[in-house]
mmCIF file of N, CA and C in Angstrom:
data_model
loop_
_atom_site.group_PDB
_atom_site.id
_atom_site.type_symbol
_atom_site.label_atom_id
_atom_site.label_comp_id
_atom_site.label_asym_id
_atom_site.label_seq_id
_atom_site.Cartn_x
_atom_site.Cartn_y
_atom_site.Cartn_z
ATOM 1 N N UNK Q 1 115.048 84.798 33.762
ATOM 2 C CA UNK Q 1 113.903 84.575 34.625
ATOM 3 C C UNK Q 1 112.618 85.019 33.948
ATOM 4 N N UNK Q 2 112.588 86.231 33.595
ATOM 5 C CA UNK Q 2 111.237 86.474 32.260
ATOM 6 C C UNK Q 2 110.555 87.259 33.442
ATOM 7 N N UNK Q 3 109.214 87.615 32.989
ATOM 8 C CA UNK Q 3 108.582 88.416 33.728
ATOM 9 C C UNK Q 3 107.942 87.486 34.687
ATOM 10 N N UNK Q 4 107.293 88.286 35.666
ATOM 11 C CA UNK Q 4 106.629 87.341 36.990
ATOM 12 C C UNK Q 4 105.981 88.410 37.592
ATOM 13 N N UNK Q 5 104.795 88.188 38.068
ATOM 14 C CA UNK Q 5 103.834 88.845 38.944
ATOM 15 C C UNK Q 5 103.406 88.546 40.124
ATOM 16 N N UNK Q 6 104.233 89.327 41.303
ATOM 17 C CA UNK Q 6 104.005 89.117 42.557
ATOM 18 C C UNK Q 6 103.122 89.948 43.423
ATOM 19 N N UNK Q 7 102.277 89.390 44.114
ATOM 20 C CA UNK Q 7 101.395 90.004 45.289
ATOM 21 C C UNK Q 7 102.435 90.624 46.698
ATOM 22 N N UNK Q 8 101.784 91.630 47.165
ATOM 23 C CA UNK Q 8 102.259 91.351 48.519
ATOM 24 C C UNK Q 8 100.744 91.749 49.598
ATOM 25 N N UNK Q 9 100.594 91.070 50.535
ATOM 26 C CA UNK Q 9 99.875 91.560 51.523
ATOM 27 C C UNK Q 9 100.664 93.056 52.048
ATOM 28 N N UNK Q 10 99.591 94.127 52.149
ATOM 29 C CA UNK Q 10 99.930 94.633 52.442
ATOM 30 C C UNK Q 10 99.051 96.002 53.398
ATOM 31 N N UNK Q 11 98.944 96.991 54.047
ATOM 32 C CA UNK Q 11 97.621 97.624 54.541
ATOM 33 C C UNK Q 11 97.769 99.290 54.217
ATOM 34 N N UNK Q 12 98.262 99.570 53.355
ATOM 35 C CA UNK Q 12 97.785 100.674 52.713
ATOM 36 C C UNK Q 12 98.045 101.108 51.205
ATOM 37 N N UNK Q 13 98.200 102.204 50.895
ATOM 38 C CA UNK Q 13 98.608 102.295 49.351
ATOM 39 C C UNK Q 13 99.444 103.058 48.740
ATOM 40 N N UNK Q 14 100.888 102.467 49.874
ATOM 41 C CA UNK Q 14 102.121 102.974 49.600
ATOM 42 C C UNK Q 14 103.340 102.472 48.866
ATOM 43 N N UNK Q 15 102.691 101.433 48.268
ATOM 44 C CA UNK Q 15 103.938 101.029 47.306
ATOM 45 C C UNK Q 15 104.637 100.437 47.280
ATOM 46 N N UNK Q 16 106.075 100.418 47.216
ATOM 47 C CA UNK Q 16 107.085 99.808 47.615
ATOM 48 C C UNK Q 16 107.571 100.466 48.683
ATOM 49 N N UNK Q 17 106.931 101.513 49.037
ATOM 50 C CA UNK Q 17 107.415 102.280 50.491
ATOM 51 C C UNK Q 17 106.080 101.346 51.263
ATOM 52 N N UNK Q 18 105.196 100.703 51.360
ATOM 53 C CA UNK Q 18 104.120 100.085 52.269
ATOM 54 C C UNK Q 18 105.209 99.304 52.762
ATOM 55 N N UNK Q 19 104.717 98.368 53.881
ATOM 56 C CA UNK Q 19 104.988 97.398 54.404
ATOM 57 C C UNK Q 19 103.695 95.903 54.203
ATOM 58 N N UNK Q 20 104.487 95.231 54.533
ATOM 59 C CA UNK Q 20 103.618 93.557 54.807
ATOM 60 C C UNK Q 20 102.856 93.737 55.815
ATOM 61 N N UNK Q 21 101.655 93.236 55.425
ATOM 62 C CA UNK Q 21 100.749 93.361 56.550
ATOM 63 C C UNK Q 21 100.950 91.682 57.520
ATOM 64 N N UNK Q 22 100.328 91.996 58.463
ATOM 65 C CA UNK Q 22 100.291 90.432 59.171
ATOM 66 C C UNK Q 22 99.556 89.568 59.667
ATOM 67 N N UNK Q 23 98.276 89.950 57.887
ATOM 68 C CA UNK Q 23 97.557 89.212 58.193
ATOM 69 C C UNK Q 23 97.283 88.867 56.591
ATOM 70 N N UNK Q 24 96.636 88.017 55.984
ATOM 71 C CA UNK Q 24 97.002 87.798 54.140
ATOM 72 C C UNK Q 24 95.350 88.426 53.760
ATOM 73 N N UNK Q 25 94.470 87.324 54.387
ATOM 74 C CA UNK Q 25 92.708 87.336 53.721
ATOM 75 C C UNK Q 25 92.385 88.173 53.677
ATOM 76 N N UNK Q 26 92.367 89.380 55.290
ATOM 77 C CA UNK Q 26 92.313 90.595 55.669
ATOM 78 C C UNK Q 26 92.966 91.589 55.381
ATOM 79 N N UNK Q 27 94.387 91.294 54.675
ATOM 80 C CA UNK Q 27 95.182 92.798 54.521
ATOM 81 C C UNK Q 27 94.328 93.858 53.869
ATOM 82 N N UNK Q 28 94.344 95.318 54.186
ATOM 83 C CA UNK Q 28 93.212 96.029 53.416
ATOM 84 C C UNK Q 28 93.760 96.213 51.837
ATOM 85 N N UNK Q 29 95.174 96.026 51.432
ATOM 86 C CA UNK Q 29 95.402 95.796 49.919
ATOM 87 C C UNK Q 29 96.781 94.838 49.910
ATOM 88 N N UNK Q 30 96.574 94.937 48.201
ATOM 89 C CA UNK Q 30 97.681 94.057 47.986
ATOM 90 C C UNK Q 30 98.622 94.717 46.956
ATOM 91 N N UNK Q 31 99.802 94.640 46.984
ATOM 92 C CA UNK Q 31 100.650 95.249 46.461
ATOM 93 C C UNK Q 31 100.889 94.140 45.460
ATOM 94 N N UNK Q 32 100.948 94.855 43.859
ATOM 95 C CA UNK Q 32 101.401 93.878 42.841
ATOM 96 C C UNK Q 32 102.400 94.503 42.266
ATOM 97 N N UNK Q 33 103.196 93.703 41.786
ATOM 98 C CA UNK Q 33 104.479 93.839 41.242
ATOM 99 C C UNK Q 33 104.576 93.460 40.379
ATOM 100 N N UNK Q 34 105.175 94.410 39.369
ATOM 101 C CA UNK Q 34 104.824 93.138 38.541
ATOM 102 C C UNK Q 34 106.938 93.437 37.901
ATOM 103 N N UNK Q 35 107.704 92.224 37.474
ATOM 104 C CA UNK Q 35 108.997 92.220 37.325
ATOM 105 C C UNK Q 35 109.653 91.275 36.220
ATOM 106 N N UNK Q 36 110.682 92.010 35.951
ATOM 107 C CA UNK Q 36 111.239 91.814 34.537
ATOM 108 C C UNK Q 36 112.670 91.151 34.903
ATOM 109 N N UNK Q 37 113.788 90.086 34.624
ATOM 110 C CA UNK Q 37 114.699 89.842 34.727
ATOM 111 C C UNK Q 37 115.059 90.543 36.195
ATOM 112 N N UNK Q 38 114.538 90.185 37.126
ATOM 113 C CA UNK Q 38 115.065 90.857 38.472
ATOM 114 C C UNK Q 38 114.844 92.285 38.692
ATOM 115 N N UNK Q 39 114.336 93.075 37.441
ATOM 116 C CA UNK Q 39 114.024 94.367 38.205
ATOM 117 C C UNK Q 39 112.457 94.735 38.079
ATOM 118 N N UNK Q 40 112.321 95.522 38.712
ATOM 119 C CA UNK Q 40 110.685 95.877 39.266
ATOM 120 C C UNK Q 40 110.155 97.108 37.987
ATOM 121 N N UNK Q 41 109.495 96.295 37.220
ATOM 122 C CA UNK Q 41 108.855 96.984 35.889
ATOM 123 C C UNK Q 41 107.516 98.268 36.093
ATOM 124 N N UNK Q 42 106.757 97.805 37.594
ATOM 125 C CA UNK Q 42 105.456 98.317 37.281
ATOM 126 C C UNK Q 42 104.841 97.951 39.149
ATOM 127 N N UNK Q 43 104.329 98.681 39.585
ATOM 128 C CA UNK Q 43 103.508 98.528 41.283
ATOM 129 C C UNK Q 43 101.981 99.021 40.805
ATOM 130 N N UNK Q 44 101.084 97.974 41.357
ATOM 131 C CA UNK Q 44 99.802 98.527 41.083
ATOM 132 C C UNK Q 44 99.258 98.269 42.486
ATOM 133 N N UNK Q 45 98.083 98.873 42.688
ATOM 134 C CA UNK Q 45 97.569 98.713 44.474
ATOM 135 C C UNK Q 45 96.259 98.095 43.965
ATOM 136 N N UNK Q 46 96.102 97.281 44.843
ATOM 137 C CA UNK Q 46 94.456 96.458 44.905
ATOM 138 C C UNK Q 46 93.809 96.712 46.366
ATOM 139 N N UNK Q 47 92.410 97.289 46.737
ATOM 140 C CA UNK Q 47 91.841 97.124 47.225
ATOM 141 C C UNK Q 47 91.271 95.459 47.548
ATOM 142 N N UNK Q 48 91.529 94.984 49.042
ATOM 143 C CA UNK Q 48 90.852 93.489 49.281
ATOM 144 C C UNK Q 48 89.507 93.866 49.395
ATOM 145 N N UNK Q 49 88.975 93.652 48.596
ATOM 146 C CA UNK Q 49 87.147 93.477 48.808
ATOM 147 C C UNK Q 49 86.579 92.499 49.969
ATOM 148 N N UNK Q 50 87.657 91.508 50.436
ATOM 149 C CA UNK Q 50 87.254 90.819 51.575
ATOM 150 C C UNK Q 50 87.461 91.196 53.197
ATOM 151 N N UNK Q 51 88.182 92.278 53.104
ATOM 152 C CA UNK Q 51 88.665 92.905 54.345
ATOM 153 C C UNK Q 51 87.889 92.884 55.370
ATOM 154 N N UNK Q 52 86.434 93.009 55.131
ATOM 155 C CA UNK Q 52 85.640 92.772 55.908
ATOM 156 C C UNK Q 52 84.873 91.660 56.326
ATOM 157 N N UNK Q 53 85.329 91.050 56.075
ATOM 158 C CA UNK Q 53 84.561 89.310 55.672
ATOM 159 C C UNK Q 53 85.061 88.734 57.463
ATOM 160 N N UNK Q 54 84.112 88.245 57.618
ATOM 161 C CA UNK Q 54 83.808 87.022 59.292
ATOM 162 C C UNK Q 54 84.918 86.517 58.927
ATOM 163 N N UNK Q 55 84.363 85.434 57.937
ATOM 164 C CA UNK Q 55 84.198 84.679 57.599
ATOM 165 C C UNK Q 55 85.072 83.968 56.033
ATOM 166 N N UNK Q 56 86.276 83.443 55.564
ATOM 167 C CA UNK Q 56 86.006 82.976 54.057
ATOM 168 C C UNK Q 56 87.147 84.102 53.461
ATOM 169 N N UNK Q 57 87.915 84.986 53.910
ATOM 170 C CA UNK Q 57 88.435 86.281 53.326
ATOM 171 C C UNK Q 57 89.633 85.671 52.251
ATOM 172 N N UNK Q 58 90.070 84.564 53.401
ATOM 173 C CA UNK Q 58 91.583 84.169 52.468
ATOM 174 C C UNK Q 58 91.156 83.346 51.227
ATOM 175 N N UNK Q 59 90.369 83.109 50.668
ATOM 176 C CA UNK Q 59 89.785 82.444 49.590
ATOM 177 C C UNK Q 59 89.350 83.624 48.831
ATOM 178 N N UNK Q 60 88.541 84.398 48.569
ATOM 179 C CA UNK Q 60 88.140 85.420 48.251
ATOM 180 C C UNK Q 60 89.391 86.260 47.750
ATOM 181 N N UNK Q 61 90.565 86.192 48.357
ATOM 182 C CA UNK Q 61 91.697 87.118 48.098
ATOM 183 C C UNK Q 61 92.405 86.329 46.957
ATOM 184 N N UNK Q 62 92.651 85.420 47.302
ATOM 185 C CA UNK Q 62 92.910 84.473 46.281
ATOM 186 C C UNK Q 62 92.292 83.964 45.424
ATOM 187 N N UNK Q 63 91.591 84.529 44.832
ATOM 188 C CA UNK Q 63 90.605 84.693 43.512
ATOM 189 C C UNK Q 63 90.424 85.663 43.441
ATOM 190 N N UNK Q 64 91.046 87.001 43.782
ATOM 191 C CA UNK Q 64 91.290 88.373 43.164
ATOM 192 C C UNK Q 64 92.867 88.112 42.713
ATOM 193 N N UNK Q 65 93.889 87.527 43.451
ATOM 194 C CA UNK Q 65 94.839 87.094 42.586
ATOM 195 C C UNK Q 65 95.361 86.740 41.392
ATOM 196 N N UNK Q 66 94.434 85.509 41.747
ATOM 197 C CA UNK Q 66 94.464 84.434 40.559
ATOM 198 C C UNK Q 66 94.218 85.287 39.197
ATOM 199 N N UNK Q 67 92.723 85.792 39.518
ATOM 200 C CA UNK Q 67 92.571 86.518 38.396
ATOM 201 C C UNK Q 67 93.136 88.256 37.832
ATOM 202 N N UNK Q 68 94.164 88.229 38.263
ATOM 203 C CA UNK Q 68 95.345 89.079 38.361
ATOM 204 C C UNK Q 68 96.831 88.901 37.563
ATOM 205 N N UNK Q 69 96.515 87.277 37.552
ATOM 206 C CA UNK Q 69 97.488 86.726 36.887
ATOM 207 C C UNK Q 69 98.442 86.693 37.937
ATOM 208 N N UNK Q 70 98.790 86.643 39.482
ATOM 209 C CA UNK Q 70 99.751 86.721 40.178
ATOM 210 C C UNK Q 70 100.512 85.304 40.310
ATOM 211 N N UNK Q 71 101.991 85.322 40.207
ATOM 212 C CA UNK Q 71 102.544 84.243 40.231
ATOM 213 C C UNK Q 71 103.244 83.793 41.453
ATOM 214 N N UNK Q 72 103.633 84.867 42.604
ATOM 215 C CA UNK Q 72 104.216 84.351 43.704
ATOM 216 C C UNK Q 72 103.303 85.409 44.767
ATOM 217 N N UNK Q 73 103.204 85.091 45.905
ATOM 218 C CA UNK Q 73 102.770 85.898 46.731
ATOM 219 C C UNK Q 73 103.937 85.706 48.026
ATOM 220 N N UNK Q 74 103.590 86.798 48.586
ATOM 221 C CA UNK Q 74 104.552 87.328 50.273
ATOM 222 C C UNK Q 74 103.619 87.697 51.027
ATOM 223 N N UNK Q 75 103.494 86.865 52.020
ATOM 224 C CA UNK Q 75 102.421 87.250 53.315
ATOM 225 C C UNK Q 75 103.157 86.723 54.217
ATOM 226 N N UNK Q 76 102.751 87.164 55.401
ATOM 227 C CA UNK Q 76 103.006 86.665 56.923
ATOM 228 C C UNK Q 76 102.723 85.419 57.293
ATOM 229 N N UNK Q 77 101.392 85.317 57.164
ATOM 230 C CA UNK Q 77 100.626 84.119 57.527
ATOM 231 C C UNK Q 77 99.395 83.718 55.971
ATOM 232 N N UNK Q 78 99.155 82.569 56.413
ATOM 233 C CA UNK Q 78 98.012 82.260 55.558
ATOM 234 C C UNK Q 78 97.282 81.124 56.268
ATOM 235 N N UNK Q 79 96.045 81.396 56.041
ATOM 236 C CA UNK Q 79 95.116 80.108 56.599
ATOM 237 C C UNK Q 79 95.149 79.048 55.012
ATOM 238 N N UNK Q 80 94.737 78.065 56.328
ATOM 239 C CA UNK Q 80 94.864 76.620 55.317
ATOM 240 C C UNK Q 80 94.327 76.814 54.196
ATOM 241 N N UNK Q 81 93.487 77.371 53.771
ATOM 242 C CA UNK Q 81 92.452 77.468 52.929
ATOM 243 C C UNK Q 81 92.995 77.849 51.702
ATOM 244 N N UNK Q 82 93.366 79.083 52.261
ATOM 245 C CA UNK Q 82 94.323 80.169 51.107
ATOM 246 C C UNK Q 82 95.225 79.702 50.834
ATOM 247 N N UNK Q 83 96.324 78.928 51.772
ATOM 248 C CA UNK Q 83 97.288 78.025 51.048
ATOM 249 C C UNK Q 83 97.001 76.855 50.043
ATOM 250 N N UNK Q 84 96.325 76.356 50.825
ATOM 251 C CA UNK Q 84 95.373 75.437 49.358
ATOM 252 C C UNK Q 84 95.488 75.247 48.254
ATOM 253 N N UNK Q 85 94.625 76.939 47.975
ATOM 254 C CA UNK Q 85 94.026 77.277 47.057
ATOM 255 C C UNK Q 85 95.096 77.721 46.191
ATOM 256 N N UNK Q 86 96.132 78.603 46.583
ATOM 257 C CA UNK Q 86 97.096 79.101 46.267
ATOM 258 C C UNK Q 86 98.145 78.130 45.311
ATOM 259 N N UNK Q 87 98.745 76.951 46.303
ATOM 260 C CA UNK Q 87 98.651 76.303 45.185
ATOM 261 C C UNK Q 87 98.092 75.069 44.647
ATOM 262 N N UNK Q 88 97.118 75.049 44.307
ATOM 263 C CA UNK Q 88 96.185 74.383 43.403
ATOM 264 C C UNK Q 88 96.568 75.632 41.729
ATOM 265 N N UNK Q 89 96.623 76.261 42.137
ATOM 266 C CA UNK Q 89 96.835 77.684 41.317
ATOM 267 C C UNK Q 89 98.056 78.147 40.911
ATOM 268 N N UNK Q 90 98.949 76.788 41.405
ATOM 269 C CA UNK Q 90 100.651 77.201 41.045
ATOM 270 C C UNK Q 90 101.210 78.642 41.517
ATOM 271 N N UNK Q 91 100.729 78.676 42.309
ATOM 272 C CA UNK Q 91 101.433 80.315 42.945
ATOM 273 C C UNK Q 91 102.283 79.697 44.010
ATOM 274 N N UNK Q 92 103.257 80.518 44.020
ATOM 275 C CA UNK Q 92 104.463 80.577 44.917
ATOM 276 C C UNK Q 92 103.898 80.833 46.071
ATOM 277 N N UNK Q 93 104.380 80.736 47.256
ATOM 278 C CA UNK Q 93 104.234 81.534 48.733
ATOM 279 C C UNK Q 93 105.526 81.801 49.272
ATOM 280 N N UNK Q 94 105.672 82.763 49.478
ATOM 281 C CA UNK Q 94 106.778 83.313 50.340
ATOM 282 C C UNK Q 94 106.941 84.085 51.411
ATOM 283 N N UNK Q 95 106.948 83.240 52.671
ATOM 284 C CA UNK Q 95 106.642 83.831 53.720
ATOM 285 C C UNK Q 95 107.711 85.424 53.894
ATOM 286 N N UNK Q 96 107.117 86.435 54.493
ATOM 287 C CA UNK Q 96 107.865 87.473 54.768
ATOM 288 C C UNK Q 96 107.332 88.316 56.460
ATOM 289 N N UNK Q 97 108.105 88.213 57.153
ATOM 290 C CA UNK Q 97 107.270 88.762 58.277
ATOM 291 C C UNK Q 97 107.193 89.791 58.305
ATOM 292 N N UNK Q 98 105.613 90.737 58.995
ATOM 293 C CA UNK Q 98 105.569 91.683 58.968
ATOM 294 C C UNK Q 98 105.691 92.808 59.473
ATOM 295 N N UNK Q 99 105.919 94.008 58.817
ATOM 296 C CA UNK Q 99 106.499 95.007 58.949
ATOM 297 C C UNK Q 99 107.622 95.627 57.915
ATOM 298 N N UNK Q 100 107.924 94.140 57.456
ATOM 299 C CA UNK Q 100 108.949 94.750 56.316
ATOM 300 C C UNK Q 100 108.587 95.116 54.922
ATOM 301 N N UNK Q 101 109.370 96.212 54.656
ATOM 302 C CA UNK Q 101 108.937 97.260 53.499
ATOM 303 C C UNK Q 101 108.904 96.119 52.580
ATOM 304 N N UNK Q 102 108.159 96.684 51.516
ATOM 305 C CA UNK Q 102 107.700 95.866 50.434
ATOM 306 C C UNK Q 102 108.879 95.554 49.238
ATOM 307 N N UNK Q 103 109.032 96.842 49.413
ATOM 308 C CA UNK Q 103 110.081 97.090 47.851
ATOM 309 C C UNK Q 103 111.703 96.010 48.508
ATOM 310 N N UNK Q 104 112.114 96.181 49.943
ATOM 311 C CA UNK Q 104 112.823 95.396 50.018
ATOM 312 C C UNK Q 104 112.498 93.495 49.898
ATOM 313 N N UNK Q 105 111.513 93.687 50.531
ATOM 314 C CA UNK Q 105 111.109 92.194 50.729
ATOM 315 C C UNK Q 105 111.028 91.198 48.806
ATOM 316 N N UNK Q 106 110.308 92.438 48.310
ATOM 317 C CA UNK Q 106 110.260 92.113 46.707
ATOM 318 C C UNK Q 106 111.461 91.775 45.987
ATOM 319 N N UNK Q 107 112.594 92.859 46.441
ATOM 320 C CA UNK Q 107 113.624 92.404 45.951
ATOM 321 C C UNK Q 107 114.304 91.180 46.046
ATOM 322 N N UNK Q 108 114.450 90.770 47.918
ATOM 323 C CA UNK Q 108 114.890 89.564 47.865
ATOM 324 C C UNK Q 108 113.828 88.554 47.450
ATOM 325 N N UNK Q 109 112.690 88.942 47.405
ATOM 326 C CA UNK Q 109 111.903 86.973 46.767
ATOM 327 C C UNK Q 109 112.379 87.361 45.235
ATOM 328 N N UNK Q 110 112.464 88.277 44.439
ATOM 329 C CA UNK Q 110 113.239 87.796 43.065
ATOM 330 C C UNK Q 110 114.393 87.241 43.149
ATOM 331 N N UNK Q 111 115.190 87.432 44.301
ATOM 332 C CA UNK Q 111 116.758 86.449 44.325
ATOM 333 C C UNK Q 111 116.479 85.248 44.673
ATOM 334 N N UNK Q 112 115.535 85.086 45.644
ATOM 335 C CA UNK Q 112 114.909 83.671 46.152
ATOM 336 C C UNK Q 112 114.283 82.921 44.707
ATOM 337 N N UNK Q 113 113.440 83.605 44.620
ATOM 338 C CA UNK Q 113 112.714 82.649 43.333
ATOM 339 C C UNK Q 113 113.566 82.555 42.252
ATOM 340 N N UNK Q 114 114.734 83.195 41.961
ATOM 341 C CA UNK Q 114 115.091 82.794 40.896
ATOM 342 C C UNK Q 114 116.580 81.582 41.134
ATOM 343 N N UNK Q 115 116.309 81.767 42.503
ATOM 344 C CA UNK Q 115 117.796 80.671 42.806
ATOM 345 C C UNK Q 115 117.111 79.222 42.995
ATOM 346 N N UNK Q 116 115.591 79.407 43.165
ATOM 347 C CA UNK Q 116 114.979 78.437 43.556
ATOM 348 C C UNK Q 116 114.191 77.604 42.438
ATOM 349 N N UNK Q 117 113.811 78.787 41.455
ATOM 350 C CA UNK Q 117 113.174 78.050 40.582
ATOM 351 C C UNK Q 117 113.894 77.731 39.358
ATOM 352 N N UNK Q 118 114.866 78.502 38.897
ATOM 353 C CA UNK Q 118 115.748 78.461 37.727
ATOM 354 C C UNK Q 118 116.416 77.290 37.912
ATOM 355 N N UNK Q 119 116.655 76.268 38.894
ATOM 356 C CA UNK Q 119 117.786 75.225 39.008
ATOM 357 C C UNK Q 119 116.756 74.405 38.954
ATOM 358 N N UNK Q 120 115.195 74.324 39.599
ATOM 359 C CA UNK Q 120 114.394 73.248 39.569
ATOM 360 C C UNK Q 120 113.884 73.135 37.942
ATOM 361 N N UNK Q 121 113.766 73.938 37.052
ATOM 362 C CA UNK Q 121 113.396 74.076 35.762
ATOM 363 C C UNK Q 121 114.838 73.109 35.147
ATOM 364 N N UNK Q 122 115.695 73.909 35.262
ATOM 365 C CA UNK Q 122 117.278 73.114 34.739
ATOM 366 C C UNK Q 122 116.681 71.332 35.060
ATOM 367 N N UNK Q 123 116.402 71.169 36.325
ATOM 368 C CA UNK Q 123 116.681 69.569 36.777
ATOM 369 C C UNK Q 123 115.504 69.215 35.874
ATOM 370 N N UNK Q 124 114.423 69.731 35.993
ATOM 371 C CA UNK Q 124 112.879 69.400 35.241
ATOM 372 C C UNK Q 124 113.157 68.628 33.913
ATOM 373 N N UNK Q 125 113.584 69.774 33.316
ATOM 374 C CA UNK Q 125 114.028 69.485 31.602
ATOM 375 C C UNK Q 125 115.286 68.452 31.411
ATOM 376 N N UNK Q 126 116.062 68.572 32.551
ATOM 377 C CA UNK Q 126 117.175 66.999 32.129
ATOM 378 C C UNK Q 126 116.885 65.882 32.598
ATOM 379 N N UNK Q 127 115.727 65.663 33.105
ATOM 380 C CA UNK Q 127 115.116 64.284 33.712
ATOM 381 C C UNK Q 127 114.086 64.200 32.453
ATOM 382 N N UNK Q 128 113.460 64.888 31.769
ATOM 383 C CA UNK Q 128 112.631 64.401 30.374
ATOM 384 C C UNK Q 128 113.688 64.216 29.169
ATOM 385 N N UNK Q 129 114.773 65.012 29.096
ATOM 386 C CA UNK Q 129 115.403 64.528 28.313
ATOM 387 C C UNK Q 129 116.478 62.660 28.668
ATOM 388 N N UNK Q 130 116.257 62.320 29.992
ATOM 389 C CA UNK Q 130 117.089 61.308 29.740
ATOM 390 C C UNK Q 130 116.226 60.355 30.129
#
């Protein structure tokens, strides 16, 4: 699977002990992950600079992502916008509802994404080869 860098919505700056927040634009941070062959290499915490925003937050978050290098994200919800944008940007979404701890939820989207994307890569590459 190789390395991969996942977001999580999340509302404080506890880690893989935080939970999912249940809201994405607004969460007050985001939990990054960052992971190696299925195990969890590295947790960094991001302050959302949009937390306070009317207006526009889930866009704004997702261009602190992006430029994060994040490859899948886990939120509750997302407005249209942020989904969008998200992928226009080839990022994953993986819904996770909230409340659930991070470090678990992380674990299963590496079983998810890799059951999901490792077989679509397999099919990818034998449809150019034939």
């Amino acid at each position: 699977m190789g390395k991969l860098r996942i977001a999580v919505a999340t509302n404080e700056k506890d880690g893989l002990e935080d939970v999912v927040s249940n809201v994405f634009g607004r969460a007050r941070t985001f939990t990054i992950v960052d992971a190696e062959d299925e195990k969890i290499t590295g947790v960094t915490i991001l302050e959302n600079s949009a937390v306070s925003y009317h207006h526009g937050a889930g866009p704004i978050a997702v261009k602190m992502l992006v430029d994060e290098g994040v490859e899948v994200v886990l939120a509750n919800e997302l407005g249209i916008g942020a989904s969008e944008l998200l992928k226009q940007h080839n990022i994953s979404i993986i819904p996770v509802k909230p409340g659930t701890n991070v470090g678990d939820a992380t674990k299963k989207a590496l079983r998810t994404y890799k059951e999901k994307v490792i077989p679509d890569a397999i099919r990818e590459q034998s449809q150019k080869t034939t």
